[in-house]
Structures are given as structure tokens and as C-alpha cells.
PDB file of C-alpha atoms in Angstrom:
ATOM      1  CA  UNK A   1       0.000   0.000   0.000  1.00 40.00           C
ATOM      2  CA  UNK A   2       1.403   3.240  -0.738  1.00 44.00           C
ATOM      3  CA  UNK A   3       1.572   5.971   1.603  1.00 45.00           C
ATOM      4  CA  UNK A   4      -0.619   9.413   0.527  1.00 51.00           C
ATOM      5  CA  UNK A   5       0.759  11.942  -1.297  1.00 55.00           C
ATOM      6  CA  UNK A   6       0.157  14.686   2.067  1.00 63.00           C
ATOM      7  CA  UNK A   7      -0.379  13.174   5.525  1.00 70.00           C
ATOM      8  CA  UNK A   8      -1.864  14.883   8.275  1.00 74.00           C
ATOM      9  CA  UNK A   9       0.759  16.546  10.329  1.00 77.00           C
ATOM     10  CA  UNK A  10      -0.046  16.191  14.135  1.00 78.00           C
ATOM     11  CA  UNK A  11       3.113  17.989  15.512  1.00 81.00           C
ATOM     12  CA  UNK A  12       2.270  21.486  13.765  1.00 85.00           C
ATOM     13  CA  UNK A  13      -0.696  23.544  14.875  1.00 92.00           C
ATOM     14  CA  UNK A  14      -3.745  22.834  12.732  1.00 94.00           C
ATOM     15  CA  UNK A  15      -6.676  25.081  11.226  1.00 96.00           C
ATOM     16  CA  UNK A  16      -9.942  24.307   9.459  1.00 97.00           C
ATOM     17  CA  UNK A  17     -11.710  26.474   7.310  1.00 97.00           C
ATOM     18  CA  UNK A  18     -15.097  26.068   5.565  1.00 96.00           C
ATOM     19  CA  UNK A  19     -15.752  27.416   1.636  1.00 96.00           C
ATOM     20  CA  UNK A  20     -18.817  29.533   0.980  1.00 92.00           C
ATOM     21  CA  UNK A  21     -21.702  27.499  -0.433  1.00 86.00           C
ATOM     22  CA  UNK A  22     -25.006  28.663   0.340  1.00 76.00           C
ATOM     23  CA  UNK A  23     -27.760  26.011   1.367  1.00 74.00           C
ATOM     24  CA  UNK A  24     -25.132  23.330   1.065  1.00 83.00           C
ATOM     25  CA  UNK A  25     -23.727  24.052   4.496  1.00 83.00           C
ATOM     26  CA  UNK A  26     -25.720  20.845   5.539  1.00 84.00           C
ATOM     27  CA  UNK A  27     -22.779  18.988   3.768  1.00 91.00           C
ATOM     28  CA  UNK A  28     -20.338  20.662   6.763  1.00 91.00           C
ATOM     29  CA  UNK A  29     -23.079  19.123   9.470  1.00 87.00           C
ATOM     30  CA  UNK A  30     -22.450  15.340   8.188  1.00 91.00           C
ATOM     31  CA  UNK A  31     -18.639  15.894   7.659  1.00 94.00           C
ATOM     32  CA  UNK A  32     -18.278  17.144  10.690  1.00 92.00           C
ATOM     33  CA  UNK A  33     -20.948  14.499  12.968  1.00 89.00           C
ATOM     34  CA  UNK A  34     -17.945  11.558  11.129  1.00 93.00           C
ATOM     35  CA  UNK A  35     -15.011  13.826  12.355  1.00 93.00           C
ATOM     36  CA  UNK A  36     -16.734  14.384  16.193  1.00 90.00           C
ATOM     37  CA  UNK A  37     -17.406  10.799  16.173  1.00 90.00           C
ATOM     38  CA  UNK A  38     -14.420   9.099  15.330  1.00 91.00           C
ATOM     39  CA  UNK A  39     -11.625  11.707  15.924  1.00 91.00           C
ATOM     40  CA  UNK A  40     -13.054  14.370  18.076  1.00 90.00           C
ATOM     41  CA  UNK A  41      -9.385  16.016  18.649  1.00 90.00           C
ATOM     42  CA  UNK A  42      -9.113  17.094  15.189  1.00 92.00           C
ATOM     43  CA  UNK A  43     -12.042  19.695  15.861  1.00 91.00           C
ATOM     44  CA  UNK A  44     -11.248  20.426  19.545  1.00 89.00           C
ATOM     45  CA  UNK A  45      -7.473  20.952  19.183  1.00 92.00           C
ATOM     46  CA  UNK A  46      -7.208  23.061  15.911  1.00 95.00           C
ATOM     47  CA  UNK A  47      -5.910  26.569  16.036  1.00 95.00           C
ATOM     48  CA  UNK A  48      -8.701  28.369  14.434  1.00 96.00           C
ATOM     49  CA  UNK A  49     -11.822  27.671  12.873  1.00 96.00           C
ATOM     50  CA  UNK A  50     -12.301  29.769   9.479  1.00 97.00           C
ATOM     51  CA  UNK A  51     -14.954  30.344   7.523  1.00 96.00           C
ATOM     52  CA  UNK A  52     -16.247  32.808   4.532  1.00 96.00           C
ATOM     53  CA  UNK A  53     -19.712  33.586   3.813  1.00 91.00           C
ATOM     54  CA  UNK A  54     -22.228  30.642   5.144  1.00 88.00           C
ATOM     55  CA  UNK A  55     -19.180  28.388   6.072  1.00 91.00           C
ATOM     56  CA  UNK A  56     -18.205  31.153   8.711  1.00 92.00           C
ATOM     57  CA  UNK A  57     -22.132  30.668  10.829  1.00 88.00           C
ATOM     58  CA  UNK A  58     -20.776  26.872  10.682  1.00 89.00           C
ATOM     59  CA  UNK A  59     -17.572  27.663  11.966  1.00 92.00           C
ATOM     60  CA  UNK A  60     -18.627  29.771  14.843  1.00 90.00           C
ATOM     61  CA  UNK A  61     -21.078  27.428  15.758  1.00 87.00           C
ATOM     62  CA  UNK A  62     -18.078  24.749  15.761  1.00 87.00           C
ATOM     63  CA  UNK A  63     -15.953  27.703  17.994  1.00 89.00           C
ATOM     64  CA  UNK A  64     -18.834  27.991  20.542  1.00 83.00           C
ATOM     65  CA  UNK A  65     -19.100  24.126  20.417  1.00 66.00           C
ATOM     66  CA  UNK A  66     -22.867  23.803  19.148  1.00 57.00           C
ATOM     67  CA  UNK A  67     -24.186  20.153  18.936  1.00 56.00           C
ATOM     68  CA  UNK A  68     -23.575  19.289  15.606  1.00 52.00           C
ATOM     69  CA  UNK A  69     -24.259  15.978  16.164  1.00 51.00           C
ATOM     70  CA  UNK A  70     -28.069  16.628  17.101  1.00 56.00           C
ATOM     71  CA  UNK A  71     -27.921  19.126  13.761  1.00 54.00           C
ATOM     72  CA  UNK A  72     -27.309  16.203  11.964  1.00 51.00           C
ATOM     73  CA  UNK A  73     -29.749  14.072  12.817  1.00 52.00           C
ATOM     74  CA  UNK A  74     -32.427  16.697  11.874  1.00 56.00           C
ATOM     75  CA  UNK A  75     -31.045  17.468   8.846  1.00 51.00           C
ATOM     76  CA  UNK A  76     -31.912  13.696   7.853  1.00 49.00           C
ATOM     77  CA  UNK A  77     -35.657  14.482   8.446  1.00 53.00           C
ATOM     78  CA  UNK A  78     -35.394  17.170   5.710  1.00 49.00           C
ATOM     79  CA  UNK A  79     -35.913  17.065   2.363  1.00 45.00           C
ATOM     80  CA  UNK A  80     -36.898  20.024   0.590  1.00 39.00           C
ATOM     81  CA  UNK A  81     -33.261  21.232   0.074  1.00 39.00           C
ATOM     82  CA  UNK A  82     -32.697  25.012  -1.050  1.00 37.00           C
ATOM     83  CA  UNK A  83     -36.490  25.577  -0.706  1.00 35.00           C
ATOM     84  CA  UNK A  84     -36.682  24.604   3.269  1.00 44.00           C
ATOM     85  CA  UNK A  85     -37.143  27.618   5.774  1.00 40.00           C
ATOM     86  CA  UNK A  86     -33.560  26.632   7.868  1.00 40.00           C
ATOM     87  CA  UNK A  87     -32.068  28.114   4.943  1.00 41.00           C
ATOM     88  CA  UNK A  88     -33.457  31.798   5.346  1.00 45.00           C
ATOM     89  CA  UNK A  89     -32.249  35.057   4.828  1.00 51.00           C
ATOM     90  CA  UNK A  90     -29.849  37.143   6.526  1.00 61.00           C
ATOM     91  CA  UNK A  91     -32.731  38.893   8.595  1.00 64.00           C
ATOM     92  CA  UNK A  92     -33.676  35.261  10.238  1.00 66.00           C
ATOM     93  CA  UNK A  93     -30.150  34.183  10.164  1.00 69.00           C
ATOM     94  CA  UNK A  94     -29.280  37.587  13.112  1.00 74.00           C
ATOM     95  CA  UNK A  95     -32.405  36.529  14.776  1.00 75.00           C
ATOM     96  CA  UNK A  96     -30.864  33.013  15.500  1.00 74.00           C
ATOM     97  CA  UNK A  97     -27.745  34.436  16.099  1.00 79.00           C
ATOM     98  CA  UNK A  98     -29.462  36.808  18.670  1.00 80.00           C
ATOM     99  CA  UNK A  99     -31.684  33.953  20.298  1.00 80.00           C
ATOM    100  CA  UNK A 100     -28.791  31.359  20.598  1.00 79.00           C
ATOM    101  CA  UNK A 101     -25.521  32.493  20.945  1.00 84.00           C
ATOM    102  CA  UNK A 102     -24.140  32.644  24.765  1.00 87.00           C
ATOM    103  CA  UNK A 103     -23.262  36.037  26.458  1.00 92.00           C
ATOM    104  CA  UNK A 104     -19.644  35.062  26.459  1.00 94.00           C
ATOM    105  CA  UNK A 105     -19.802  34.187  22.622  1.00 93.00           C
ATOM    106  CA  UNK A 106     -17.322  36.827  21.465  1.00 95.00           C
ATOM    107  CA  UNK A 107     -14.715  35.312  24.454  1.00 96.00           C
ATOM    108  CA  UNK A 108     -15.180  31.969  23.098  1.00 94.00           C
ATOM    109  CA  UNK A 109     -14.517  33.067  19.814  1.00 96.00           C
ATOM    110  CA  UNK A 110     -11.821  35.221  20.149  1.00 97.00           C
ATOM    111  CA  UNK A 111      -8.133  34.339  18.754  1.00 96.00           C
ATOM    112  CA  UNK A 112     -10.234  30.597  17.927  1.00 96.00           C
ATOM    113  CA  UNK A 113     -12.699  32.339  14.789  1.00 97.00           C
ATOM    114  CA  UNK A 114     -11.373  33.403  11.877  1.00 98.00           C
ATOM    115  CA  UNK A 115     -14.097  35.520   9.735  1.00 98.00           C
ATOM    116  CA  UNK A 116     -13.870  36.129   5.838  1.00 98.00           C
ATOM    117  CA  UNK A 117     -15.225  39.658   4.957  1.00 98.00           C
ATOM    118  CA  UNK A 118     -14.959  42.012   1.722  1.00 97.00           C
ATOM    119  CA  UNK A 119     -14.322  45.382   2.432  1.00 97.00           C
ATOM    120  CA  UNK A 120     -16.942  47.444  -0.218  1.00 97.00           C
ATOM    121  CA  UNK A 121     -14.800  49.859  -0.806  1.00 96.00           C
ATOM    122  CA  UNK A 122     -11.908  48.350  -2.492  1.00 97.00           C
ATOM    123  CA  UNK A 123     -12.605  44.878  -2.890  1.00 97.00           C
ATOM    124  CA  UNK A 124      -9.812  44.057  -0.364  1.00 98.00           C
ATOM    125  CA  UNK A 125     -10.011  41.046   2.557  1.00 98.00           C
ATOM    126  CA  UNK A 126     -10.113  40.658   5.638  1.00 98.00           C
ATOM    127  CA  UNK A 127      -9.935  38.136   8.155  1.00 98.00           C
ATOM    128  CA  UNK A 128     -11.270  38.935  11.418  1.00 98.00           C
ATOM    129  CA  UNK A 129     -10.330  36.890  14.949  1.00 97.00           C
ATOM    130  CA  UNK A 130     -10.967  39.441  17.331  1.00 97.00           C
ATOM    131  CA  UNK A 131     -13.956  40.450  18.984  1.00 97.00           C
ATOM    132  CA  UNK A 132     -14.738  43.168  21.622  1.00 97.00           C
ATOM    133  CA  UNK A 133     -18.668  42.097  22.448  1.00 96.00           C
ATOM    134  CA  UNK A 134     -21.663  39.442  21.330  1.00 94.00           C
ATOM    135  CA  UNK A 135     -22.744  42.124  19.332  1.00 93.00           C
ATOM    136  CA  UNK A 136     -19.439  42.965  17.313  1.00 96.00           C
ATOM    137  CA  UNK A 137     -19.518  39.077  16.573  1.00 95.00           C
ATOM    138  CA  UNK A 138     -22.432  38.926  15.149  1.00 92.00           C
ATOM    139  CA  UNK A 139     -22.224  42.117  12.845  1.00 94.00           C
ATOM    140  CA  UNK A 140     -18.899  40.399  11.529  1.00 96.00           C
ATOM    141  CA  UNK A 141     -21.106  37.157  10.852  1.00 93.00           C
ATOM    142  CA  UNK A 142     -23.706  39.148   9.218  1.00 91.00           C
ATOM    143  CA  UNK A 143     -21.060  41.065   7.210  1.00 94.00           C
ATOM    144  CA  UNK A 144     -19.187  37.667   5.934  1.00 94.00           C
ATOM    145  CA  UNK A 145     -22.617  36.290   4.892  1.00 89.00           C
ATOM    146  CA  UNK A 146     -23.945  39.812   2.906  1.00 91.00           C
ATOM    147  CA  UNK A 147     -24.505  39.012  -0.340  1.00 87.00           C
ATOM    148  CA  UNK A 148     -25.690  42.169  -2.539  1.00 83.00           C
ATOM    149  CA  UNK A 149     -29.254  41.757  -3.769  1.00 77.00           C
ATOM    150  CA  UNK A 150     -30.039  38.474  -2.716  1.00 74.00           C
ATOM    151  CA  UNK A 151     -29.547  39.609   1.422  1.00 75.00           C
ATOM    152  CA  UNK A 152     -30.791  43.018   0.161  1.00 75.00           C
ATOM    153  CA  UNK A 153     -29.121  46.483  -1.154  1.00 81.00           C
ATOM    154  CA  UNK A 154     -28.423  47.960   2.104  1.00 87.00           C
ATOM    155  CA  UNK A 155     -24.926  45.991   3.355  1.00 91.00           C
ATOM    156  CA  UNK A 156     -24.037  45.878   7.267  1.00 92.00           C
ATOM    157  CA  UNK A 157     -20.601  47.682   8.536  1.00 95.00           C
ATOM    158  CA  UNK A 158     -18.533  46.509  11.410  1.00 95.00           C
ATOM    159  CA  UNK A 159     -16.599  49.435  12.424  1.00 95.00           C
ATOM    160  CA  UNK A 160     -18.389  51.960  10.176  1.00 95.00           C
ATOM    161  CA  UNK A 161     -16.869  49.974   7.181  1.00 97.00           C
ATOM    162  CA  UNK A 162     -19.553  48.642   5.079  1.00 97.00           C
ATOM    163  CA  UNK A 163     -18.381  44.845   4.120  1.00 97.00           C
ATOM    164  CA  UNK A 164     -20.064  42.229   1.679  1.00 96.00           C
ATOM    165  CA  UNK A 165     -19.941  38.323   1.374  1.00 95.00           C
ATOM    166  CA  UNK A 166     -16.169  37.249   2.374  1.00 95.00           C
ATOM    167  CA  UNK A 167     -16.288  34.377  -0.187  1.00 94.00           C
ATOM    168  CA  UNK A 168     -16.157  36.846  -2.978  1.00 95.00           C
ATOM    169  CA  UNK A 169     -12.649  37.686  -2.327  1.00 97.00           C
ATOM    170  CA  UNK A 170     -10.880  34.912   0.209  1.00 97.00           C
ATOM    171  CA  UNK A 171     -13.665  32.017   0.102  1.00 96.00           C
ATOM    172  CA  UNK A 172     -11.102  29.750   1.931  1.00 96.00           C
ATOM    173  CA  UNK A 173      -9.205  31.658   4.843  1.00 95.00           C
ATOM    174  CA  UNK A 174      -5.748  30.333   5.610  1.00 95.00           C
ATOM    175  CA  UNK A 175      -5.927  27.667   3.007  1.00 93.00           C
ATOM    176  CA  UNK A 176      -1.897  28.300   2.162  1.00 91.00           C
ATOM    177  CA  UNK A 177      -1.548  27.448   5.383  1.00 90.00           C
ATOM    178  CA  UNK A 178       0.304  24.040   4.773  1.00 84.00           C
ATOM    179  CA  UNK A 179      -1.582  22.149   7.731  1.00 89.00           C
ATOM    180  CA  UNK A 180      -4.777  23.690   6.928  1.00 94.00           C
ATOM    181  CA  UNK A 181      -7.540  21.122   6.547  1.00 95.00           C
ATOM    182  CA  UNK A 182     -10.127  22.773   3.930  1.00 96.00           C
ATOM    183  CA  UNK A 183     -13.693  21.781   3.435  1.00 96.00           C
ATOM    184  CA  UNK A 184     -16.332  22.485   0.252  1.00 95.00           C
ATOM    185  CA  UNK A 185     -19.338  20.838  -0.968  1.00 92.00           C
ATOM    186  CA  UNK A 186     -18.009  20.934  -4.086  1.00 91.00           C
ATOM    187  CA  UNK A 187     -15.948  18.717  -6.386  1.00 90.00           C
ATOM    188  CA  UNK A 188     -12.149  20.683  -6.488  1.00 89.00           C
ATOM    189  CA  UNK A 189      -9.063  20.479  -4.349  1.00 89.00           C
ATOM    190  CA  UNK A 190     -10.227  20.288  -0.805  1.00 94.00           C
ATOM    191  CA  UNK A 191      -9.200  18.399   1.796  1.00 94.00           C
ATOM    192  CA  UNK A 192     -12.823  17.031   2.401  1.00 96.00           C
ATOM    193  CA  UNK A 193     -14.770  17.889  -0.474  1.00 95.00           C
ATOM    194  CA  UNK A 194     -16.986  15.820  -3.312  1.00 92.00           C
ATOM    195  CA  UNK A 195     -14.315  13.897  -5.579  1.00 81.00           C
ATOM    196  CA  UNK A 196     -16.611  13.876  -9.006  1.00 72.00           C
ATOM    197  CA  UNK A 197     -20.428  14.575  -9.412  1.00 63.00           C
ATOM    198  CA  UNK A 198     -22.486  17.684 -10.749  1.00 51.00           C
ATOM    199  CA  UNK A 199     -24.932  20.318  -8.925  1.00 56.00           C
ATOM    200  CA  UNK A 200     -27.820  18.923  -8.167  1.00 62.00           C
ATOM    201  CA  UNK A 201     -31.273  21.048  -7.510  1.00 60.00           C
ATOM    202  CA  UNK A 202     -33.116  18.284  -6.490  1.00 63.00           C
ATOM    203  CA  UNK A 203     -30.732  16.436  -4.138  1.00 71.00           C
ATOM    204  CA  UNK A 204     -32.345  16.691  -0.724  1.00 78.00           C
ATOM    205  CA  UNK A 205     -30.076  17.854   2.580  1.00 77.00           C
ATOM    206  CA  UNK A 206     -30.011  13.931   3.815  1.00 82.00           C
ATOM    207  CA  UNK A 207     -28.147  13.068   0.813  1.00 87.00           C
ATOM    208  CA  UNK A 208     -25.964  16.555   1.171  1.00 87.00           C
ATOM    209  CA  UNK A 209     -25.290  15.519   4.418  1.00 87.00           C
ATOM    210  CA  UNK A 210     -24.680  11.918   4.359  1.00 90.00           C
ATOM    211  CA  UNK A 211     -22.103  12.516   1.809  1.00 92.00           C
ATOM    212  CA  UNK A 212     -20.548  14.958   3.452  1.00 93.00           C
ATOM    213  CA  UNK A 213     -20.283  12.321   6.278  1.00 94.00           C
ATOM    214  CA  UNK A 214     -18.825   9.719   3.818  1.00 94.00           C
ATOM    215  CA  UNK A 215     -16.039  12.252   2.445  1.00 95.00           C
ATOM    216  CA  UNK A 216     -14.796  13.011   5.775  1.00 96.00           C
ATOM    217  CA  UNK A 217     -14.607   9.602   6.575  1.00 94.00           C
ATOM    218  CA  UNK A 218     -12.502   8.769   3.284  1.00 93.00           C
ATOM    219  CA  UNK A 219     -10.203  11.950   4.349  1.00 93.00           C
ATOM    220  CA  UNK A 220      -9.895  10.541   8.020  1.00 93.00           C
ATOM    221  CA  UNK A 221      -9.092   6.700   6.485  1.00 90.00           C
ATOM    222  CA  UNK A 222      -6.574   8.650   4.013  1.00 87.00           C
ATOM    223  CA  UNK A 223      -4.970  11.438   5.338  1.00 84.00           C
ATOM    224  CA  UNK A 224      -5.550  11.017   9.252  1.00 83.00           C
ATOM    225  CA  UNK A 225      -5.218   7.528  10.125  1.00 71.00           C
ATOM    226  CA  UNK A 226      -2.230   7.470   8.061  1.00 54.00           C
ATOM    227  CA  UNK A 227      -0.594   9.700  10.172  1.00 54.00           C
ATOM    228  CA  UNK A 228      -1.205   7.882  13.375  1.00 53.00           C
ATOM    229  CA  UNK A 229      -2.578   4.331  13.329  1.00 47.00           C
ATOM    230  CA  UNK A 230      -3.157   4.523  17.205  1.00 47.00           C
ATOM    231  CA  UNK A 231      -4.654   8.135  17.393  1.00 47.00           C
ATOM    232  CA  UNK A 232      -8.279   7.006  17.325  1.00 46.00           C
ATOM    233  CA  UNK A 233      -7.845   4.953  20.193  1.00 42.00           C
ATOM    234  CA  UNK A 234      -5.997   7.080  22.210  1.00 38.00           C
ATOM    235  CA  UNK A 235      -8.077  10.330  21.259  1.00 42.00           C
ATOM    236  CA  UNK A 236     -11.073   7.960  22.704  1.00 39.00           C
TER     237      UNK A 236
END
């Protein structure tokens, strides 16, 4: 058996960071139920969570350790895809954030969150890790997930700076990072991402998720176990 090309490195400091993709976040739920479940330590002990656009609510939900297990299990009772109300808006998106994030959130979060944004007026990046209050860390959510016309024509600011959708110009933060583990729901280059298939419209968020589930699991048998054959059972 030959050894993979780029083995996880378990002496370094690690990150994750989660693409942009819209509804398809679901796939990041099933990924990362097969990650908690078999090698919890590769969530708990990374560096910093990153995220652009709707990867960055599922990275600060992994920061202020939500139960993505029990997310996952939903998401299997769903199948209406694109069309069901959990993907909403940005206006129902604050409300959730308002409703269920801790007091402490922005604590939790800072130095651990890293959040994509677009500055408007130039186009530029930047990646935010910091945050003074709850409310700071939510307007930098909102800001990272702001995409013109669809989320409306009004964007939000976070520190008088108006900012739009951080996908649109750093959609995977800290990817050069050489130890970076990188997620997408889409076929590319990824670490744990679809290796061949098409868009699909019609597939429903069980399938989205289960395969994200399945991926993760062929990164973990690939790239992980490789790296230490007794990990699992000592991470246990």
C-alpha cells in the first residue's frame, strides 16, 4: 500500500476552514458528525476555525461548540433542500444568532474564529479573529454572509466599514496554510470535499449531508489515520 501523497501533520498547529456554499452548508453538518465521532481532537485541538460567507455561521457554531451531532440528525428528516425555511435570509439568520448564541460568545470566539469579509470599498479582505462584544460578533457574521441583492441592497458595517460576502474575495481563509484542513461541498481540491459529481437542484439535505459524512470519513481513512494508526484509540 502506498503511503498518501500529504499526511496529516499532528506535531504542527492545525486550522480548518469552511468554503462559501449557500444552502449546502448541511454537507459541513455530516462531515463534521464523522469527524466528532471518530476523531473528536481534530475539531477540539485546531488553532482556528475559518470560515467565509455561510461556512463562517458553521464555523462559529463549531468555535462555541454547538451540537452538531443533534444538527445532523435533523437534517436527515429534511428534504426540501434550497427551498426549506432553515435556509433563510440574513434577517432570520441575526435573529438566530441573537436567540442562541451565549453572552460570552465573542470570548469563546476570540483568537479561535477566523471571519472572511470584503471590504466594499476596495474589494480588499479581511480576516477577522478578534472580537470586543456578542454584538461585534455577530455584525462580523452578518457582514461575511452579505450578499448584494439576494440579502438586500443595504450591506451591514462593522466598524463603520460597510463589508459584503467574504467568499467573494478569500472564500477559503488560511488555506496556504500548509496544515490547513479545507472543506467544500463541491468537487475541487479540498481536503474534504466531493471527488466527481455535478450540482444537483433536487438532491435533498439527507443526501448533502450523508455525503458529506462519507467524504470526511474517506479523508480521516486517508490522510488522518495514516498519520497515526493509534490516534483514534488514544483520542477515545
Amino acid at each position: 500500500m502506498e503511503t498518501p501523497d500529504k499526511i496529516f501533520n499532528w506535531v504542527e498547529e492545525w486550522n480548518i476552514s469552511f468554503a462559501g456554499c449557500g444552502f449546502r452548508s448541511i454537507y459541513y453538518v455530516g462531515a463534521l458528525s464523522c469527524i466528532l465521532e471518530r476523531v473528536p481532537h481534530l475539531v477540539y485541538g485546531a488553532s482556528k476555525i475559518c470560515g467565509a460567507s455561510s461556512g463562517c455561521l458553521v464555523a462559529a457554531a463549531l468555535t462555541l461548540c454547538a451540537d452538531i451531532l443533534t444538527t445532523a440528525k435533523e437534517a436527515r428528516k429534511h428534504t426540501l433542500g434550497v427551498f426549506h425555511p432553515t435556509f433563510s435570509l440574513l434577517r432570520t439568520v441575526r435573529d438566530s444568532l441573537l436567540e442562541k448564541l451565549p453572552e460570552d460568545a465573542h470570548l469563546r470566539a476570540s483568537g479561535k474564529l477566523c471571519v472572511s469579509l470584503t471590504r466594499i470599498t476596495d474589494g480588499k479582505n479581511v480576516l477577522v479573529s478578534e472580537f470586543a462584544s456578542r454584538e461585534e460578533l455577530i455584525q462580523v457574521l452578518m457582514c461575511s454572509c452579505f450578499f448584494p441583492v439576494y440579502c438586500g441592497f443595504i450591506p451591514p458595517s462593522y466598524h463603520g466599514v460597510l463589508y459584503m460576502d467574504g467568499a467573494l474575495s478569500n472564500n477559503m481563509p488560511l488555506f496556504e496554510q500548509r496544515n490547513t484542513i479545507t472543506m467544500a461541498p463541491f468537487s475541487g481540491e479540498s481536503d474534504i470535499c466531493p471527488r466527481e459529481g455535478t450540482f444537483n437542484l433536487l438532491e435533498t439535505l439527507a443526501e448533502i449531508c450523508h455525503n458529506g459524512y462519507m467524504d470526511a470519513l474517506c479523508f480521516l481513512r486517508d490522510r488522518v489515520w495514516w498519520s497515526e494508526p493509534n490516534f483514534l484509540a488514544v483520542s477515545r
